[in-house]
Tab-separated table of C-alpha atoms in Angstrom:
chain	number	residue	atom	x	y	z
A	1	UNK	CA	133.507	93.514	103.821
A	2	UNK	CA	133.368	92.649	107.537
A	3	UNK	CA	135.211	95.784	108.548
A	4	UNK	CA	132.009	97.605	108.633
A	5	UNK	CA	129.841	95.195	109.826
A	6	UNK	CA	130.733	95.660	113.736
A	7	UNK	CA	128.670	98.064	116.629
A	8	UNK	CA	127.909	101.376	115.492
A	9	UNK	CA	129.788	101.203	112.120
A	10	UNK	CA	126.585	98.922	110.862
A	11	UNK	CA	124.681	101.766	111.729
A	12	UNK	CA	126.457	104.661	109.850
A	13	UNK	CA	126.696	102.569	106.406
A	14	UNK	CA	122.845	101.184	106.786
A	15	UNK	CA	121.257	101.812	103.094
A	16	UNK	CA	117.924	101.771	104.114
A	17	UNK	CA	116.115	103.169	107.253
A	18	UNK	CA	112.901	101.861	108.782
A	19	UNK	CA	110.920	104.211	111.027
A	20	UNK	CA	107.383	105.083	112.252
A	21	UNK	CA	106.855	107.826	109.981
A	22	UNK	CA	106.728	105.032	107.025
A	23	UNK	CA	103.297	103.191	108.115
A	24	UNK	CA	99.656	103.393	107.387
A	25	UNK	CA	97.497	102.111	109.894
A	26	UNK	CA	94.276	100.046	108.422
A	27	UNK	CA	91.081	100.416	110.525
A	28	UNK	CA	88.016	98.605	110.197
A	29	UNK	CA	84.901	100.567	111.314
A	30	UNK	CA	81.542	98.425	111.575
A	31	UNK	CA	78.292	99.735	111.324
A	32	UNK	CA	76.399	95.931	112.695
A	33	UNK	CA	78.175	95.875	116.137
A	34	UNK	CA	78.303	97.490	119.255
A	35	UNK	CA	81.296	96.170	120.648
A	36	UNK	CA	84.803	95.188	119.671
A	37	UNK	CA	85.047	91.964	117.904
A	38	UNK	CA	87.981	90.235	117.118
A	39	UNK	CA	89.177	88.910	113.500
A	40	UNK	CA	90.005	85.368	114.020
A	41	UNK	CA	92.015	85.178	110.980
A	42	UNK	CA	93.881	88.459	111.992
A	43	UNK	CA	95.363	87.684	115.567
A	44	UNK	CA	95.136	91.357	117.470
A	45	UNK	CA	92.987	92.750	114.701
A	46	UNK	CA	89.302	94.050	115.449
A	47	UNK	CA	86.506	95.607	113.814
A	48	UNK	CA	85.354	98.818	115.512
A	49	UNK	CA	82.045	100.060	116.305
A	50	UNK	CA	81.741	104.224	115.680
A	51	UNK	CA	82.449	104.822	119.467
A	52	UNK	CA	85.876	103.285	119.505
A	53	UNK	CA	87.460	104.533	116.419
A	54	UNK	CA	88.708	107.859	117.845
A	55	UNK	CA	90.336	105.840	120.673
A	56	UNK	CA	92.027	103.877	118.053
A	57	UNK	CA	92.969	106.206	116.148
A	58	UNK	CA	94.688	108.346	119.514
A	59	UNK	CA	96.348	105.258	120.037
A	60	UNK	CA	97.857	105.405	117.033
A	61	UNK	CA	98.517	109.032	117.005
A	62	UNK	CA	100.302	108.332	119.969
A	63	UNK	CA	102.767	106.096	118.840
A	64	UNK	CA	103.793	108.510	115.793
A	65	UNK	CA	102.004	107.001	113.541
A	66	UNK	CA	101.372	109.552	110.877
A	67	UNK	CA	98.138	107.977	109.103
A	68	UNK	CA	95.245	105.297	108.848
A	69	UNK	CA	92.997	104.211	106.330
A	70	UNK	CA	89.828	103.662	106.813
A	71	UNK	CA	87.540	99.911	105.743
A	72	UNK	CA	83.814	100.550	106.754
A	73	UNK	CA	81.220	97.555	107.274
A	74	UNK	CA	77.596	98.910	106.576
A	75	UNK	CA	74.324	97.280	107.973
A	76	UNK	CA	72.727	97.371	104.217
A	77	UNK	CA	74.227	96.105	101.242
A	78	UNK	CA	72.569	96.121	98.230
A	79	UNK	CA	73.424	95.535	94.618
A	80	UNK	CA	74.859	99.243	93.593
A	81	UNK	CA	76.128	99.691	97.072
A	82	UNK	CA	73.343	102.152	98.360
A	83	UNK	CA	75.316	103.257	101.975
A	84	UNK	CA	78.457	103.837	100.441
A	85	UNK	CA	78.039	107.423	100.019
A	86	UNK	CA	76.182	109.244	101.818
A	87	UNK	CA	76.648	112.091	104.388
A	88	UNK	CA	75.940	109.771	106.994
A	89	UNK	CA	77.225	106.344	106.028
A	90	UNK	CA	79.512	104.255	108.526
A	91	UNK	CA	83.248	105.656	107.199
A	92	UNK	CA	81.884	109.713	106.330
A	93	UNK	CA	80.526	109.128	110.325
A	94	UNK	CA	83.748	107.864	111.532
A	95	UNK	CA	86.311	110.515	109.823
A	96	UNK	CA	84.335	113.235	110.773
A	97	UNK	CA	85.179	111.809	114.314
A	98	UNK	CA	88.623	110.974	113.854
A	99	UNK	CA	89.103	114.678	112.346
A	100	UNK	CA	87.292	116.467	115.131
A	101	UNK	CA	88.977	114.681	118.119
A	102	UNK	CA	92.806	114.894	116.337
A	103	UNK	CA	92.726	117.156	113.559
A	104	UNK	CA	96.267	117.572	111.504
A	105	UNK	CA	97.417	114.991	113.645
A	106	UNK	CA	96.546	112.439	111.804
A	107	UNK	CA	96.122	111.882	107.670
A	108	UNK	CA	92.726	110.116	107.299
A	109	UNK	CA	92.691	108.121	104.093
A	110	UNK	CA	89.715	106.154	103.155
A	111	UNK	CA	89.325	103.266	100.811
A	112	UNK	CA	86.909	103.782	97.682
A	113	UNK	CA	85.710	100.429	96.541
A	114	UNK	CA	82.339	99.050	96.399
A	115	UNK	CA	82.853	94.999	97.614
A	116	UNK	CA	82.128	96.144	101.407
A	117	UNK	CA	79.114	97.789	100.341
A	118	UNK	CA	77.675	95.349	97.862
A	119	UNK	CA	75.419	91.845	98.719
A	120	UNK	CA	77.251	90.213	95.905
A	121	UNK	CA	80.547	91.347	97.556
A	122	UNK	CA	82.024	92.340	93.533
A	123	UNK	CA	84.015	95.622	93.534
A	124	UNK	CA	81.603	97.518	91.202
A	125	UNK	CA	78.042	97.199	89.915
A	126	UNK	CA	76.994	94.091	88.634
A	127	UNK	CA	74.906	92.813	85.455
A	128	UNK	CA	73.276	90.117	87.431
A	129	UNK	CA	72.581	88.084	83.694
A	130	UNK	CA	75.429	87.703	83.029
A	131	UNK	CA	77.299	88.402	86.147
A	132	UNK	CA	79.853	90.401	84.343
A	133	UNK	CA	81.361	93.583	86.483
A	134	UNK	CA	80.084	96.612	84.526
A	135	UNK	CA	83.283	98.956	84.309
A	136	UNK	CA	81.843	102.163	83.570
A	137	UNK	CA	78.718	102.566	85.413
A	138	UNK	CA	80.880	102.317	88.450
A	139	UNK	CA	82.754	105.108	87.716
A	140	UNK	CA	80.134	107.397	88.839
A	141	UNK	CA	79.353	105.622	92.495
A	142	UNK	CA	83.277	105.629	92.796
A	143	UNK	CA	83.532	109.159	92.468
A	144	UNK	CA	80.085	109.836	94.434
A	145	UNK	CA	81.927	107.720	97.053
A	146	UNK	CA	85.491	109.591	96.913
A	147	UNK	CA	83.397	113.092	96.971
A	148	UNK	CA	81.242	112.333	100.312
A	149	UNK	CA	84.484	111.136	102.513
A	150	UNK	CA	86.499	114.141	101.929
A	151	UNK	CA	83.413	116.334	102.613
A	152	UNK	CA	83.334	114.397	105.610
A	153	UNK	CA	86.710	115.585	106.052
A	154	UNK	CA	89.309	112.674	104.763
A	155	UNK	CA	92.874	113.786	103.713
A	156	UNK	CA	93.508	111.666	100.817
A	157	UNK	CA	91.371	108.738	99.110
A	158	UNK	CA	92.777	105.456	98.117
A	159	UNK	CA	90.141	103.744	95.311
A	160	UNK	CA	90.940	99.999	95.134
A	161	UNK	CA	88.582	98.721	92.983
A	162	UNK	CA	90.357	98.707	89.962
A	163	UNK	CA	88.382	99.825	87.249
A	164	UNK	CA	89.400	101.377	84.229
A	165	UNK	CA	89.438	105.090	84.183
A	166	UNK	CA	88.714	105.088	88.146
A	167	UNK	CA	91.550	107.688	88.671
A	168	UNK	CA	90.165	110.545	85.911
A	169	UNK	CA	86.841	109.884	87.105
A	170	UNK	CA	87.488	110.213	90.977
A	171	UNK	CA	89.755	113.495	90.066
A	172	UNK	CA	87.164	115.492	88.306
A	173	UNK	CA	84.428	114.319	90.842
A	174	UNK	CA	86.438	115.966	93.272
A	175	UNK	CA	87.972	119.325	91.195
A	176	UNK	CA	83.780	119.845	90.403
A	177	UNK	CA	83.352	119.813	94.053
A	178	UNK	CA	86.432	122.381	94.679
A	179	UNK	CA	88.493	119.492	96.213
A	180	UNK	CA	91.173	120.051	93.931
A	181	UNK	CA	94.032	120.012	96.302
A	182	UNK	CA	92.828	116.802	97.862
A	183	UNK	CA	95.473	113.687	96.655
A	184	UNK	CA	94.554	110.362	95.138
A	185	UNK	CA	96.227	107.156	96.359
A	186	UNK	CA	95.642	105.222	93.872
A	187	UNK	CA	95.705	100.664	93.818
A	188	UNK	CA	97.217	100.928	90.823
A	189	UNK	CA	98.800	97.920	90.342
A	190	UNK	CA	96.392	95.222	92.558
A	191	UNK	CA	96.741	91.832	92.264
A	192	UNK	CA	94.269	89.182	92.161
A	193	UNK	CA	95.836	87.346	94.780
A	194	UNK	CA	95.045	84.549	97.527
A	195	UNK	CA	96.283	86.545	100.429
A	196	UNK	CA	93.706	88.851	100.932
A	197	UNK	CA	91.820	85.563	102.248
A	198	UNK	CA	91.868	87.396	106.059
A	199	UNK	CA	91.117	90.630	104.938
A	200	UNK	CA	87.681	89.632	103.841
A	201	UNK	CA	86.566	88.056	107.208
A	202	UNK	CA	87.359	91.302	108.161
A	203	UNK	CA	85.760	93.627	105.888
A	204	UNK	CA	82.814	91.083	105.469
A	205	UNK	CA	83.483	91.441	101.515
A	206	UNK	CA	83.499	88.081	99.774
A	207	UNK	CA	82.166	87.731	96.870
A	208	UNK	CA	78.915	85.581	96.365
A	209	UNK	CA	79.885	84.532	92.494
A	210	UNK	CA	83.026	83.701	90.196
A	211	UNK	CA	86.064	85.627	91.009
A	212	UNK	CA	87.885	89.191	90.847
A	213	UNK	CA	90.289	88.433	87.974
A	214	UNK	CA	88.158	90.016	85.054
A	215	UNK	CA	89.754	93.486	86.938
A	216	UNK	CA	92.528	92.649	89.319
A	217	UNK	CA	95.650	91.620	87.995
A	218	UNK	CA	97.318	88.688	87.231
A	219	UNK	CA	100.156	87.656	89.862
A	220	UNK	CA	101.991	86.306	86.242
A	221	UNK	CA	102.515	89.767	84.361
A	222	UNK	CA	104.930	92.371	85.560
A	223	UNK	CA	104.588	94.809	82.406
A	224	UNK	CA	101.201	94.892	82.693
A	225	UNK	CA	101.489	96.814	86.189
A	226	UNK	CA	103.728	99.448	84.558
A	227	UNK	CA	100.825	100.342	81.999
A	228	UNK	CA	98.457	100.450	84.839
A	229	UNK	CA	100.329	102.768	86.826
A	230	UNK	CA	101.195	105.164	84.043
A	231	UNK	CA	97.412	105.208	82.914
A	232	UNK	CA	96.795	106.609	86.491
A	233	UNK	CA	99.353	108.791	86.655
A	234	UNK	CA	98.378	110.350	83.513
A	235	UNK	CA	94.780	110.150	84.911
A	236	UNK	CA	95.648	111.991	88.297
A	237	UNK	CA	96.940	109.900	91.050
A	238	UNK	CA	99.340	111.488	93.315
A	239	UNK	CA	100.625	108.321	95.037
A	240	UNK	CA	101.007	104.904	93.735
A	241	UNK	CA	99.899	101.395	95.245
A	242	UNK	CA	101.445	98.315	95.076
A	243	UNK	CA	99.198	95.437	96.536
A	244	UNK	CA	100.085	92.837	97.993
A	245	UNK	CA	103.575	93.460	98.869
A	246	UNK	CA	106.353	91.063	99.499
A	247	UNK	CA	105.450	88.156	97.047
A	248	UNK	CA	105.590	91.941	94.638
A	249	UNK	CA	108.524	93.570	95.662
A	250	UNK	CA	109.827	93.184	92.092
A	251	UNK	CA	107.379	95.522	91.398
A	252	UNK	CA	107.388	97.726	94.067
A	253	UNK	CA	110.989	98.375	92.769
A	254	UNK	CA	110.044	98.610	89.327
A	255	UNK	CA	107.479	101.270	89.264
A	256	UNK	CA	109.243	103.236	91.894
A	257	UNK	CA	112.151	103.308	89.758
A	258	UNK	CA	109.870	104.157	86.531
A	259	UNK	CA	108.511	106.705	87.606
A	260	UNK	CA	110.042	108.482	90.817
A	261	UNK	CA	106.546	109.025	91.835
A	262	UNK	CA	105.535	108.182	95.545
A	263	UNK	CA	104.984	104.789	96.002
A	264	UNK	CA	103.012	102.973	98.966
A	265	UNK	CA	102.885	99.155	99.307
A	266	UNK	CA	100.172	97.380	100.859
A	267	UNK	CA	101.916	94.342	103.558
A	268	UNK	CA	97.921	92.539	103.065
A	269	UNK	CA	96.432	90.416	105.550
A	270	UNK	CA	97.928	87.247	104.212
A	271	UNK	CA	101.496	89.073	105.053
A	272	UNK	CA	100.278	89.675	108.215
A	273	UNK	CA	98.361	86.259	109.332
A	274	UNK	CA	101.207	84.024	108.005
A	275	UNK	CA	103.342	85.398	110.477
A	276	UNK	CA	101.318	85.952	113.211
A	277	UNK	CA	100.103	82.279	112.575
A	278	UNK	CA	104.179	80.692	112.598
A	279	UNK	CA	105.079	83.714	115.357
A	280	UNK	CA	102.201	81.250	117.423
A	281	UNK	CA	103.299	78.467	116.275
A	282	UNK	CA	107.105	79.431	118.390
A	283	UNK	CA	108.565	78.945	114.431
A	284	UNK	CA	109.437	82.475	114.085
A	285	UNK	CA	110.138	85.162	116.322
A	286	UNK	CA	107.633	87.637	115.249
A	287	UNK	CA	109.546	90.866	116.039
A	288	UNK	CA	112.154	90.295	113.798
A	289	UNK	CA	110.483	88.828	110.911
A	290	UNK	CA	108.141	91.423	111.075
A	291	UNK	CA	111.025	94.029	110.927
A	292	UNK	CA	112.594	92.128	108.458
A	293	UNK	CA	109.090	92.108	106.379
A	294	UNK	CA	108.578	95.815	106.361
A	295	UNK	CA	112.134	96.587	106.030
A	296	UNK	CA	112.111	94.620	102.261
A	297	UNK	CA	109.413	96.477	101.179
A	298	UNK	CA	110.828	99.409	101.965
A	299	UNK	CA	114.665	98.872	100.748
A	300	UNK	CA	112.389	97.798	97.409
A	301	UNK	CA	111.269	100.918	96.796
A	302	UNK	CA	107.806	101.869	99.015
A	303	UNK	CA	107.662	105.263	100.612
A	304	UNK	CA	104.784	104.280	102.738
A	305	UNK	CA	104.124	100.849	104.157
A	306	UNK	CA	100.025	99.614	105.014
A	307	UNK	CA	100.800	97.340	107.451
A	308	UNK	CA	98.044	95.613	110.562
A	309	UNK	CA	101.539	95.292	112.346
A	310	UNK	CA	101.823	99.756	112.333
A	311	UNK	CA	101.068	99.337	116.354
A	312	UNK	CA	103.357	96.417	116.688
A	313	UNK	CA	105.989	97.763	115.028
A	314	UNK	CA	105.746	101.254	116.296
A	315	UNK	CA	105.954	100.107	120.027
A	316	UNK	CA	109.246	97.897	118.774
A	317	UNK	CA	110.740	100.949	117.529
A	318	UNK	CA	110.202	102.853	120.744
């Protein structure tokens, strides 16, 4: 076996390539601040205020990397997530910018969830007796939501919130609007999971009561993501989630190789944080894990990788 392990032969027989073209940059756009500020939880990681995105995004666009997705931060939340969807809301505001400044240059994806957008910080609207996640009355807002970014001018959408029948919903939402060619990204198999800790200093979306597990999954059932990725199929998604990704790469690899469909993996905060944290530490050297990191998710199956290290690992790989 070692006879093709030396210089250049390594390279021809390599099984599974890594490049820029394979990340998803996440941006967080905030609607309370003026300025930069930095996640502390999420070394190298800011939320932006509207006048900076563009020159984020450039940055990015000027690495190679093909496409972000957009988190926004309003200054009013309210129970049914009021500023989520309207013409000028913080994310509509900022893809309207990204698109005018770079145009096909860059795929503008936006997330379609309610927790940013919410006081209670739950992912759709709330009976506040019982504090019970109402699944169907959120299917409307979620497809008001999906609607008003790609009139703003967003390439594909990416709802997150889990609900059931999300996917149909958001698809005729947009074919009633004549936004019938625009794709679906769909969280389809989104676990409720303890490393998305970071990711909601950043988003300012914790919830304010009980938990998310009534409609995220549980990180204990493998079948159960299979079902929830052929409902949306059948429903209309066009790409596939996986979230988080490398305590799922089992997954990853199991619905890629169910259904042949494109399949993106979310590499979460937690991912991201944990290394960044040891990389600090001198445990790790960050380069390589981080290689190493994206590289598993891809070999596992994941056509597109949403990584916080797209920048990092873009300059590496120039």
């Amino acid at each position: 076996m070692r006879r093709l392990r030396s210089g250049k032969i390594r390279d021809l027989v390599r099984e599974t390539s890594l490049g820029v073209d394979d990340l998803i940059y996440p941006m967080f756009v905030d609607e309370t601040t003026d300025s930069s500020v930095d996640i502390s939880s999420m070394p190298g990681i800011q939320r932006l205020p509207l006048d900076k995105v563009v020159d984020d995004a450039k940055e990015a666009a000027d690495l190679g990397i093909p496409a972000l997705v957009l988190f926004g931060i309003p200054k009013h939340k309210d129970a049914v997530g009021t500023c989520s969807h309207g013409e000028d809301d913080i994310v509509q505001q900022a893809v309207r910018s990204i698109k005018e400044d770079l145009g096909k240059d860059m795929v503008v994806i936006t997330d379609v969830c309610m927790c940013e957008y919410t006081d209670h910080g739950h992912c759709g609207i709330v009976d506040m007796d019982t504090e019970d996640v109402l699944n169907d009355p959120t299917l409307d807002i979620l497809g008001k939501i999906a609607t008003s970014h790609v009139e703003a001018g967003a390439d594909i959408v990416a709802p997150s919130g889990m609900m059931d029948g999300m996917i149909g919903a958001i698809r005729n939402s947009l074919d009633e609007n004549h936004f019938e060619n625009t794709p679906i990204m769909s969280y389809a198999a989104k676990y409720t999971s303890a490393f998305y800790g970071p990711f909601r200093e950043a988003a300012d979306s914790g919830f304010q009561f009980g938990d998310r597990s009534t409609y995220q999954m549980d990180p204990a059932n493998s079948n159960e993501a299979i079902r929830e990725a052929e409902l949306d199929i059948l429903e209309g998604a066009d790409i596939i989630m996986v979230k988080p990704a490398l305590p799922y790469l089992d997954i990853i690899y199991r619905i890629k190789n169910e259904f042949k469909m494109p399949t993106a993996a979310y590499n979460v905060s937690g991912e991201y944080s944990m290394l960044k944290a040891a990389a600090e530490k001198g445990w790790l050297d960050e380069k390589l894990v981080m290689y190493e990191s994206l590289l598993s998710i891809k070999r596992a199956g994941a056509d597109m990788i949403l990584t916080y290290f797209a920048k990092d690992l873009a300059r590496m790989l120039k």
